Coordinates of C-alpha atoms and ligand atoms in Angstrom, one line a residue:
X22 CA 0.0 0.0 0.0
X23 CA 1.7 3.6 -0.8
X24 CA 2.2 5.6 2.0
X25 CA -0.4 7.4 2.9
X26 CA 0.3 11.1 2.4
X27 CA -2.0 12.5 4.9
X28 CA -4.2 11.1 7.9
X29 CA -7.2 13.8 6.1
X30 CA -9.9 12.6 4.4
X31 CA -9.8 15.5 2.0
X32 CA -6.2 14.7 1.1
X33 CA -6.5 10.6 1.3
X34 CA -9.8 10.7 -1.0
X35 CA -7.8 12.6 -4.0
X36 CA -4.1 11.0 -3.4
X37 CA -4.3 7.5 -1.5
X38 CA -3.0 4.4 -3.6
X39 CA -1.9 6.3 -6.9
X40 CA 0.2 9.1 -8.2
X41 CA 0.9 8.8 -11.3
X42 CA 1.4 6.5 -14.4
X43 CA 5.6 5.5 -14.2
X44 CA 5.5 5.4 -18.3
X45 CA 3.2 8.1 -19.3
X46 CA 3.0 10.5 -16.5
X47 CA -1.0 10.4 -16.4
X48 CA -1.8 11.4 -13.0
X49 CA -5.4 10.1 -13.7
X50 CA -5.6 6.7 -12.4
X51 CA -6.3 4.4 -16.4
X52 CA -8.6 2.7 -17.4
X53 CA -6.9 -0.9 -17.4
X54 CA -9.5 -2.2 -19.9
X55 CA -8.0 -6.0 -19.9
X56 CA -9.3 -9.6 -19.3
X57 CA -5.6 -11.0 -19.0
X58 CA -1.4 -10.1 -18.0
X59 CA 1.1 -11.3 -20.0
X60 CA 3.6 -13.8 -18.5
X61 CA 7.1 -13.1 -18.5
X62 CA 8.0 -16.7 -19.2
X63 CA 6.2 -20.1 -17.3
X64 CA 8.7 -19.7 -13.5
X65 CA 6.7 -16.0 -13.4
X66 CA 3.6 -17.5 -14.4
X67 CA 3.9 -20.5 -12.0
X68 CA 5.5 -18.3 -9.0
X69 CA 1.9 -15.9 -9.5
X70 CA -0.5 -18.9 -9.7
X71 CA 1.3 -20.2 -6.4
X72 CA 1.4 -16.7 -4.8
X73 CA 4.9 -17.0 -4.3
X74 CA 4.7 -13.8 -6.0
X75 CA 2.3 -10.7 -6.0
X76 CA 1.3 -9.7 -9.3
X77 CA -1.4 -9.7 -12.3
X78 CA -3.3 -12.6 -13.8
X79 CA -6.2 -12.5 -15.0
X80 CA -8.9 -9.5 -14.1
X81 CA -11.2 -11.5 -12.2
X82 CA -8.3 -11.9 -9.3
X83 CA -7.0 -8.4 -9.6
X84 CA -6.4 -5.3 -12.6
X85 CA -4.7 -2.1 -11.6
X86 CA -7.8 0.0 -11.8
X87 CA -9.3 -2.0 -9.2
X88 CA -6.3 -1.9 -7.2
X89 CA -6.1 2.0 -7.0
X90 CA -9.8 1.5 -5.6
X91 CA -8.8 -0.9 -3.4
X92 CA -6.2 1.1 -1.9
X93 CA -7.3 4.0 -1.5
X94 CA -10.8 2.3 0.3
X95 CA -8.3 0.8 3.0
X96 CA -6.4 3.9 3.3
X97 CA -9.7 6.0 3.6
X98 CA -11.2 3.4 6.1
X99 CA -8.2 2.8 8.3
X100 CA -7.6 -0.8 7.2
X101 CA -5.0 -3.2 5.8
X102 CA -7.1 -4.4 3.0
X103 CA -9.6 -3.8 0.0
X104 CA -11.6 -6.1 -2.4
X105 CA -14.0 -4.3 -5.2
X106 CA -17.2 -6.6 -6.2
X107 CA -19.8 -5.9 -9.2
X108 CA -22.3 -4.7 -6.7
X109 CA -22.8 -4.0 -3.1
X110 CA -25.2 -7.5 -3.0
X111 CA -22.1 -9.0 -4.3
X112 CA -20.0 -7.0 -1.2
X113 CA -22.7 -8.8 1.1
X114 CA -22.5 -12.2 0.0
X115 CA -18.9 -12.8 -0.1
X116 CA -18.8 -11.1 3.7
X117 CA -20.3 -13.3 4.8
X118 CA -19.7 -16.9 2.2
X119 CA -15.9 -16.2 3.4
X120 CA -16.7 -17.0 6.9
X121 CA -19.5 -19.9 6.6
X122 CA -20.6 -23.1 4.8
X123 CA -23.5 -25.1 5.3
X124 CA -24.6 -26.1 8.6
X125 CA -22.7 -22.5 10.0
X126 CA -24.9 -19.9 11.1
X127 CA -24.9 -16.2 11.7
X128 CA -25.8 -13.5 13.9
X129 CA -27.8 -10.5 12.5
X130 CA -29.1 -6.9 13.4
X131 CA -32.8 -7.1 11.6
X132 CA -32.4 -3.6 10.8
X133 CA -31.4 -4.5 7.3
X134 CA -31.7 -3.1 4.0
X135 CA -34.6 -5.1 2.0
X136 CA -32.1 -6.6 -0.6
X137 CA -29.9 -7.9 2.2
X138 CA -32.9 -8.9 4.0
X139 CA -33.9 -11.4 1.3
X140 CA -30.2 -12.6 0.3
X141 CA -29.9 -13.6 4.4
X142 CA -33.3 -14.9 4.9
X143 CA -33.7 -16.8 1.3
X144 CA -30.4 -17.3 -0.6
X145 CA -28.2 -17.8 2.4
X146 CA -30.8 -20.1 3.8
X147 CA -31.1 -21.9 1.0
X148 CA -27.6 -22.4 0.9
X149 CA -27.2 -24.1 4.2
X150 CA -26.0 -20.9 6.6
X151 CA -29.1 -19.9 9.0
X152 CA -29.1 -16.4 9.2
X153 CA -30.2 -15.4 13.3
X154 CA -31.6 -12.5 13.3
X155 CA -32.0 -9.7 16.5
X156 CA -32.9 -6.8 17.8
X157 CA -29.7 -4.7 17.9
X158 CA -31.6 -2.4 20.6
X159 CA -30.3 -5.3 23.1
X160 CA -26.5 -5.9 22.0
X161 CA -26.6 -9.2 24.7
X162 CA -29.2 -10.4 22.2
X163 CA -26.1 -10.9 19.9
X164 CA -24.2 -13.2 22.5
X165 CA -27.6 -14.9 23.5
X166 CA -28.1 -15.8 19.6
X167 CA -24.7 -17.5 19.5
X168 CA -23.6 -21.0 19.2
X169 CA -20.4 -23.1 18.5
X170 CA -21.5 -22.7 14.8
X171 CA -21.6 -19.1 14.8
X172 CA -18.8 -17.6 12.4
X173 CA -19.5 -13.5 12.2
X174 CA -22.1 -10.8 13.5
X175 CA -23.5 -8.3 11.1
X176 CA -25.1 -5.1 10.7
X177 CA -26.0 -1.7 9.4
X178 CA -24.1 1.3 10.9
X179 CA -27.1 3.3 9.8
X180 CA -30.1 1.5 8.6
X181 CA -33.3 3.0 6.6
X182 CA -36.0 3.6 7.7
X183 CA -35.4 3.5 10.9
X184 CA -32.3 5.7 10.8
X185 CA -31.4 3.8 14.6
X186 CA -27.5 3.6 14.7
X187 CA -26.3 0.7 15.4
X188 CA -23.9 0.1 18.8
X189 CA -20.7 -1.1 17.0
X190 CA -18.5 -1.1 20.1
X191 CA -21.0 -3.1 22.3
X192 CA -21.5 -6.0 20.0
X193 CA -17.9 -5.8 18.4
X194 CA -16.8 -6.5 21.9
X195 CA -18.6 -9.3 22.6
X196 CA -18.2 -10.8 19.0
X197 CA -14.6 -10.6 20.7
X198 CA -14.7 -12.8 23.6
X199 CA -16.1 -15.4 21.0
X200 CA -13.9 -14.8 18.5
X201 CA -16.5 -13.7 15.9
X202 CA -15.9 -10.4 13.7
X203 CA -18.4 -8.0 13.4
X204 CA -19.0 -6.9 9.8
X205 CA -20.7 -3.6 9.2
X206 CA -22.0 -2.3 6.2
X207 CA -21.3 1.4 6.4
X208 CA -23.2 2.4 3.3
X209 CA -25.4 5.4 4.7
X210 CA -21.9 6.8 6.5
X211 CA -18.6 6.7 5.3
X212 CA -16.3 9.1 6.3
X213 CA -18.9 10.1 9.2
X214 CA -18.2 6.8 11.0
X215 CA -15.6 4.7 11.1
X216 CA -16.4 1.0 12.1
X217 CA -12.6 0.1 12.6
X218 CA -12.3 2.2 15.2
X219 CA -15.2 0.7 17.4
X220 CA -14.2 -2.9 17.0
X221 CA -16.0 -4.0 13.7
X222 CA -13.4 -6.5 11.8
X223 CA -14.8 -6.2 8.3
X224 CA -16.6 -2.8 6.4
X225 CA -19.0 -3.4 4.0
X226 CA -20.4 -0.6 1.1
X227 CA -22.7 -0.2 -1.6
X228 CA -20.3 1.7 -3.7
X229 CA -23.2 2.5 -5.6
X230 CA -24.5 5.3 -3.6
X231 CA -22.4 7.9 -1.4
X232 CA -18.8 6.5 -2.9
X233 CA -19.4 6.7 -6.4
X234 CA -22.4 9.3 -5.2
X235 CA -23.2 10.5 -9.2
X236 CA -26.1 7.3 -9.6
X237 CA -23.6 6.3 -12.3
X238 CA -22.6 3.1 -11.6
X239 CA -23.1 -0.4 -9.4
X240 CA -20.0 -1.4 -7.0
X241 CA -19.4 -2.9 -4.3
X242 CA -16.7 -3.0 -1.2
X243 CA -15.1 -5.4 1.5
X244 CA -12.2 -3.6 3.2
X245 CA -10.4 -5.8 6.0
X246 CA -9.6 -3.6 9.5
X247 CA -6.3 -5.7 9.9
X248 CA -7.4 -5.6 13.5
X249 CA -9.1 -9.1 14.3
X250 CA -5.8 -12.2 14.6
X251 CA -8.1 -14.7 12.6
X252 CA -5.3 -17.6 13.3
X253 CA -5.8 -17.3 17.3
X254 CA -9.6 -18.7 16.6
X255 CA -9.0 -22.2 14.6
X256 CA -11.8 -23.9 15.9
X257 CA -14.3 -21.1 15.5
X258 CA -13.1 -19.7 12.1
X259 CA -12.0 -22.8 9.7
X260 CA -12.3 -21.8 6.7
X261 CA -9.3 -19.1 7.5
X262 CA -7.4 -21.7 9.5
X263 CA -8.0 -25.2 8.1
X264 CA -5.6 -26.0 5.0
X265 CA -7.9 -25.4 1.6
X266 CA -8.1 -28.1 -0.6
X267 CA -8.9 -25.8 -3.6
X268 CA -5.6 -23.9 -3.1
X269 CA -2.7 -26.3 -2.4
X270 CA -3.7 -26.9 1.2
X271 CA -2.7 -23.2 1.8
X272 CA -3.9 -22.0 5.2
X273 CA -5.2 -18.2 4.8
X274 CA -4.2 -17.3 8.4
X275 CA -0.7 -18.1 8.0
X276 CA -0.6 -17.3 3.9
X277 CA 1.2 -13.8 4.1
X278 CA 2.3 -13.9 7.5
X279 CA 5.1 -11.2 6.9
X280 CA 2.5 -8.7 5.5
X281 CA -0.6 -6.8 7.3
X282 CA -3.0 -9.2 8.3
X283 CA -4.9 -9.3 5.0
X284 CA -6.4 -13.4 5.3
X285 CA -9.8 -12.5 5.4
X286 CA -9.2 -10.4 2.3
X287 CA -6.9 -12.4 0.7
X288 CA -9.7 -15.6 0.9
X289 CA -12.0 -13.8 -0.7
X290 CA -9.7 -12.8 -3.7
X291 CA -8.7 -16.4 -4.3
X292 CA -11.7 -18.0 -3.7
X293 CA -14.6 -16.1 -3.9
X294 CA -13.9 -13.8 -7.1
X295 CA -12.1 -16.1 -8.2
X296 CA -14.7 -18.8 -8.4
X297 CA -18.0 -16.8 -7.9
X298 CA -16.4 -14.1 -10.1
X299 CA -18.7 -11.1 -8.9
X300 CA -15.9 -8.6 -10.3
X301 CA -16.3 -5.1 -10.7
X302 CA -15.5 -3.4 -14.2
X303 CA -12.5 -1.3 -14.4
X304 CA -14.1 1.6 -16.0
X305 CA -17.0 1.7 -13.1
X306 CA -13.8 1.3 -10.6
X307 CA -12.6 4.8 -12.6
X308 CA -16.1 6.3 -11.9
X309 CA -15.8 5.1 -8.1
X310 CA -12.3 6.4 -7.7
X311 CA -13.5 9.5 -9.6
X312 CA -16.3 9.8 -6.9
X313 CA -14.6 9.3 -4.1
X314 CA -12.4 12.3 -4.9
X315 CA -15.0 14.8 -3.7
X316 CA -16.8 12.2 -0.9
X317 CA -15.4 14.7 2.0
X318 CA -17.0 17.7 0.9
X319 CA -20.3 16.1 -1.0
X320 CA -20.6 14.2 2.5
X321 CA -20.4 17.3 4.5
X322 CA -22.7 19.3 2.4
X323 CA -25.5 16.0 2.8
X324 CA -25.1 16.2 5.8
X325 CA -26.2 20.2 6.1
X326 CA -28.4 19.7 3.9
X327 CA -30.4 17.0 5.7
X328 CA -29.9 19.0 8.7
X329 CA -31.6 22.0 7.2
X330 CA -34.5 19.6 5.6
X331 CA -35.0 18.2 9.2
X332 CA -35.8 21.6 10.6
X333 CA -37.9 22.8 7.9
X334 CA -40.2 19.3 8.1
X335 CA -40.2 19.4 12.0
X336 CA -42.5 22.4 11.8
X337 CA -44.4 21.9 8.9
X338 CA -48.3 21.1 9.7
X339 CA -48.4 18.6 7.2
X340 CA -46.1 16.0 8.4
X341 CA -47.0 14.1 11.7
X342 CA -43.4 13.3 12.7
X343 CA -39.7 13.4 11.0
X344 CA -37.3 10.6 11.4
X345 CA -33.4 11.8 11.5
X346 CA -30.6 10.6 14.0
X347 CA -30.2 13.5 15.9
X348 CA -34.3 13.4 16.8
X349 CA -34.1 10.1 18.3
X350 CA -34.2 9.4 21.8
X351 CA -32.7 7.6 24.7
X352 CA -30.0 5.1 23.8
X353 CA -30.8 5.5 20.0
X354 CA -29.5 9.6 20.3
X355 CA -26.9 8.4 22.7
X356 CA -25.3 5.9 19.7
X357 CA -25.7 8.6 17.2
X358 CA -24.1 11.0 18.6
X359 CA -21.3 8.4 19.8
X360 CA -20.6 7.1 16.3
X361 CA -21.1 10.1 13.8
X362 CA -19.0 12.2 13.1
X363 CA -19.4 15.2 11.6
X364 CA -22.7 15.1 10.7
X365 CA -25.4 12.6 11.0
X366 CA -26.0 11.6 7.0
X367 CA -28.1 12.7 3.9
X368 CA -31.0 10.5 4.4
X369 CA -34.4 11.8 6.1
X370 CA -37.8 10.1 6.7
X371 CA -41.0 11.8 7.5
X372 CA -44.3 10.8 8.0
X373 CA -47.8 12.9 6.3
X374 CA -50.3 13.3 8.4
X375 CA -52.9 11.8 5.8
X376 CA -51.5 8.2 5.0
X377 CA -51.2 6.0 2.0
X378 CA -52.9 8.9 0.1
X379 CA -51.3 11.6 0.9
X380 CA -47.5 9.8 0.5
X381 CA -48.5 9.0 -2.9
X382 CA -49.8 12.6 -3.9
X383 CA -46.7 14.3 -2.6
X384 CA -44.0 11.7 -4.5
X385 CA -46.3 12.7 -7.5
X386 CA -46.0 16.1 -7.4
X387 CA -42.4 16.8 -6.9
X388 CA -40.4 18.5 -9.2
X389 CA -36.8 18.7 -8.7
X390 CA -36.0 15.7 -6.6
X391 CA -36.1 12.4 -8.2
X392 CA -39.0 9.8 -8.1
X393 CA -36.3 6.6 -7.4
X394 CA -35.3 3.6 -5.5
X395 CA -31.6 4.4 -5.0
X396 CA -29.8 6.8 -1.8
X397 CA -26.4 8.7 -1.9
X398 CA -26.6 10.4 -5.2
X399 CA -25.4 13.6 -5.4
X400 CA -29.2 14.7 -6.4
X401 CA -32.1 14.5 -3.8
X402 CA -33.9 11.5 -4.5
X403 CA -37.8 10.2 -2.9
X404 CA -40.0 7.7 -2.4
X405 CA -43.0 6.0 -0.8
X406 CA -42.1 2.9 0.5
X407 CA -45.2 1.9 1.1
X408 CA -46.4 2.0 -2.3
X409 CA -43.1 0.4 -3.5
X410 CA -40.1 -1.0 -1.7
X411 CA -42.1 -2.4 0.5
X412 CA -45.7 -3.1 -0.6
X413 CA -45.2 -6.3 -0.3
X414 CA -45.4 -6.2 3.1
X415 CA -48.5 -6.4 5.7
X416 CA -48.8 -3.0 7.4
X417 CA -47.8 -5.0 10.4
X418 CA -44.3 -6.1 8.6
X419 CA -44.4 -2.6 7.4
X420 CA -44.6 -1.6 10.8
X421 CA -41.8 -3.4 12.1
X422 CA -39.2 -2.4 9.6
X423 CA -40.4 1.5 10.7
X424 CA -42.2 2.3 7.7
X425 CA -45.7 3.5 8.0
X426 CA -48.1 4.1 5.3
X427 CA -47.5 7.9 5.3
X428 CA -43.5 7.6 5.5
X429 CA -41.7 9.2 2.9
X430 CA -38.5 8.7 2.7
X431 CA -35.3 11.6 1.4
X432 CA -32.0 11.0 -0.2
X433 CA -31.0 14.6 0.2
X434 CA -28.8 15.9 -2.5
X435 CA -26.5 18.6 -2.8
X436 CA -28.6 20.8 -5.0
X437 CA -29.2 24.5 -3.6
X438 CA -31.0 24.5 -0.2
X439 CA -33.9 27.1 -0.8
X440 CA -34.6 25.0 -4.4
X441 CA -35.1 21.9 -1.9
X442 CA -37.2 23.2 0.6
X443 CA -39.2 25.2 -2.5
X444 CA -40.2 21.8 -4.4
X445 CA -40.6 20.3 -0.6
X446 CA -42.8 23.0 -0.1
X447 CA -45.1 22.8 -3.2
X448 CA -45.3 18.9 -2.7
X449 CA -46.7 19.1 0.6
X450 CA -49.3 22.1 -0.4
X451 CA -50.6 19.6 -2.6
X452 CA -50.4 16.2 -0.5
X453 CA -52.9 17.8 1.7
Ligands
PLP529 N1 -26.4 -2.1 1.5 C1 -27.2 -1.1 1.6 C2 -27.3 -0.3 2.9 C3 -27.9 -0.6 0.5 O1 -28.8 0.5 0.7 C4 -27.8 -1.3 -0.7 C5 -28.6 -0.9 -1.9 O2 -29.6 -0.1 -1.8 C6 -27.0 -2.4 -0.8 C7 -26.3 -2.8 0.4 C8 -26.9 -3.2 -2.0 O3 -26.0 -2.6 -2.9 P1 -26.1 -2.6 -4.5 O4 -27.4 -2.0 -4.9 O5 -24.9 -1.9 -4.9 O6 -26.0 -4.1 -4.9

């Protein structure tokens, strides 16, 4: 990994993990539109295949593009390692198919996005790993859920609807006396929290929304916090610690042992991309990378934003209540205020006073901000959940997952403040 230049977020997000081109002096990371690497004779080639030897293949294992993501992910996150996958799903998945097989199980917040939600409770399922899900209100419910088949915790820093941060530290900890990583999927706040630094093992992302943050293109991210000793937990973490038949009997714990502690990251490079092949194109890793150059100030500028939006809703008399971090209560305000940063995020929920109805009027009638079922673009984006995402769902189930069948919810965007509140504004007039 280059040396980082900086420990700011600003400086990391423009210089971490690339300079410039050695040969033509680019100092835009290229596009490194290749399948395949050629070989400098068959030692070289047999030396990469064995990983006696770091370097290029074939692009579903790595391609320098993706490597300038990668590095500049773990930089920006305070870990030792990246992977890039075709979509955050794909991000999800592996997280989690790294650690368990069939007949494992794991341990779950259920404040989950939807498409999570179905690949734990469905595709997972059918695939042999029992996904445990539990109130993260109560970490203990998290040690209470466990068993000797348990292999990792996960959960949302900053799950929608609900917008209830989650307490890293507490369950982190007691993934720890188990020896069970807690993975986080950090989505809704990078830069504003950093899960490394309350004990989470493993960062999850959607680069889809805030990194890449222009609703251009689908990515995904794993980055490794270097800061859980997978080899100290054989029995509880085998698939990092028993020899692997698909790779010369290598053991991932002990693979690079001179090197950050990268096993975790390293598995999922050589087995899961390389066999599930989720990859990520280089030219949406040069969008990503391209994105992530302004992610300090776009996040900042949500984050006012949404503030702003939050005090213009909480006194408008046509919405019944507003759902933000900073207007929770009791433990719920306590953990938001403990774990971000800087702001408290771009996304905002309200609730209309008149219902189903009135949710549906107001999505029809805006004007600026986008009718859509994606978060974190750099425009303000709506919808109804009831009427979409989930109307699927009994308004009890509804009910559960904090969604209510007047609940709007707000990607807020970076557009103009006074043009925001101003279609807002008109939207509401006519919802009621
Ligand atoms: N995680 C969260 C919190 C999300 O909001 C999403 C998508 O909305 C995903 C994961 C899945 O990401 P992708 O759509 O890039 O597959």
């Amino acid at each position: 990994m280059n040396t980082p230049l900086s420990k700011h977020p600003e400086t990391l997000a423009l210089h971490a993990g690339w300079r410039s081109d050695p040969v033509t002096g680019s100092t835009a990371p290229p596009i490194y539109q290749t399948t395949s690497y050629q070989f400098d004779d068959t030692n070289h080639a047999a030396d990469l295949f064995a990983l006696r030897k770091i370097g290029n293949i074939y692009t579903r294992l790595t391609n320098p593009t993706l490597d300038i993501l990668e590095k500049r992910l773990a930089v920006l996150e305070g870990g030792t390692a990246g992977i890039v996958t075709a979509s955050g799903q794909a991000a999800s998945a592996y997280a989690i198919q790294n650690l368990a097989v069939a007949g494992d199980n794991i341990v779950s917040s259920t404040n989950l996005y939807g498409g999570t939600y179905n690949l734990f409770a469905h595709v997972l399922k059918n695939q042999g790993i029992e996904v445990r899900f539990v109130d993260p209100a109560d970490p203990e419910s998290f040690a209470k859920a466990t068993d000797d088949r348990t292999r990792a915790y996960y959960a949302e820093t900053l799950p929608n609807p609900k917008l209830t941060v989650f307490p890293i530290q507490e369950v982190a900890d007691i993934g720890r006396r188990f020896g069970i990583p807690l993975i986080v999927d950090n989505t809704a706040a990078p830069l504003i929290c950093r899960p490394f630094d309350h004990g989470a093992a493993v960062v999850v992302y959607s680069a889809t929304k805030y990194l890449g943050g222009h609703g251009t293109s689908m990515g995904g991210a794993i980055i490794e916090g270097g800061n859980f000793d997978w080899g100290s937990y054989p029995q509880r973490q085998p698939l990092l610690n028993n020899p692997d038949p698909s790779y010369h009997g290598t053991i991932w714990s002990k693979a690079v042992e001179s090197l950050d502690p990268i096993a975790y990251a390293l598995r999922i490079r050589a087995i899961l991309l390389r066999d599930l092949g989720a990859v990520m194109s280089p030219f949406n890793a040069f969008m990503i990378l391209q994105g992530i150059e302004t992610l300090p100030l776009r996040m900042e500028r949500h984050c006012q934003n949404a503030e702003k939006i939050v005090h213009f809703l909480k006194t408008h008399p046509s919405v019944k209540r507003v759902i933000y971090p900073t207007l929770q209560q009791g433990y719920d305000l306590t953990r938001a205020k403990k774990y971000l940063k800087g702001g408290f995020g771009g996304l905002v929920g309200f609730e209309l006073n008149n219902g189903k109805k009135a949710g549906e009027k107001f999505i029809n009638s805006l004007e600026l901000l986008y009718h859509v079922a994606n978060i974190g673009d750099s425009r303000s984006l709506a919808i109804h959940p009831a009427s979409t995402t989930h109307s699927q769902l009994t308004p009890e189930e509804q009910l559960s997952t904090g969604v209510n069948e007047g609940y709007v919810r707000l990607s807020i965007g970076l557009e103009h403040i006074d043009d925001i509140i101003n279609d807002l504004s008109q939207a509401l007039a006519k919802a009621n």
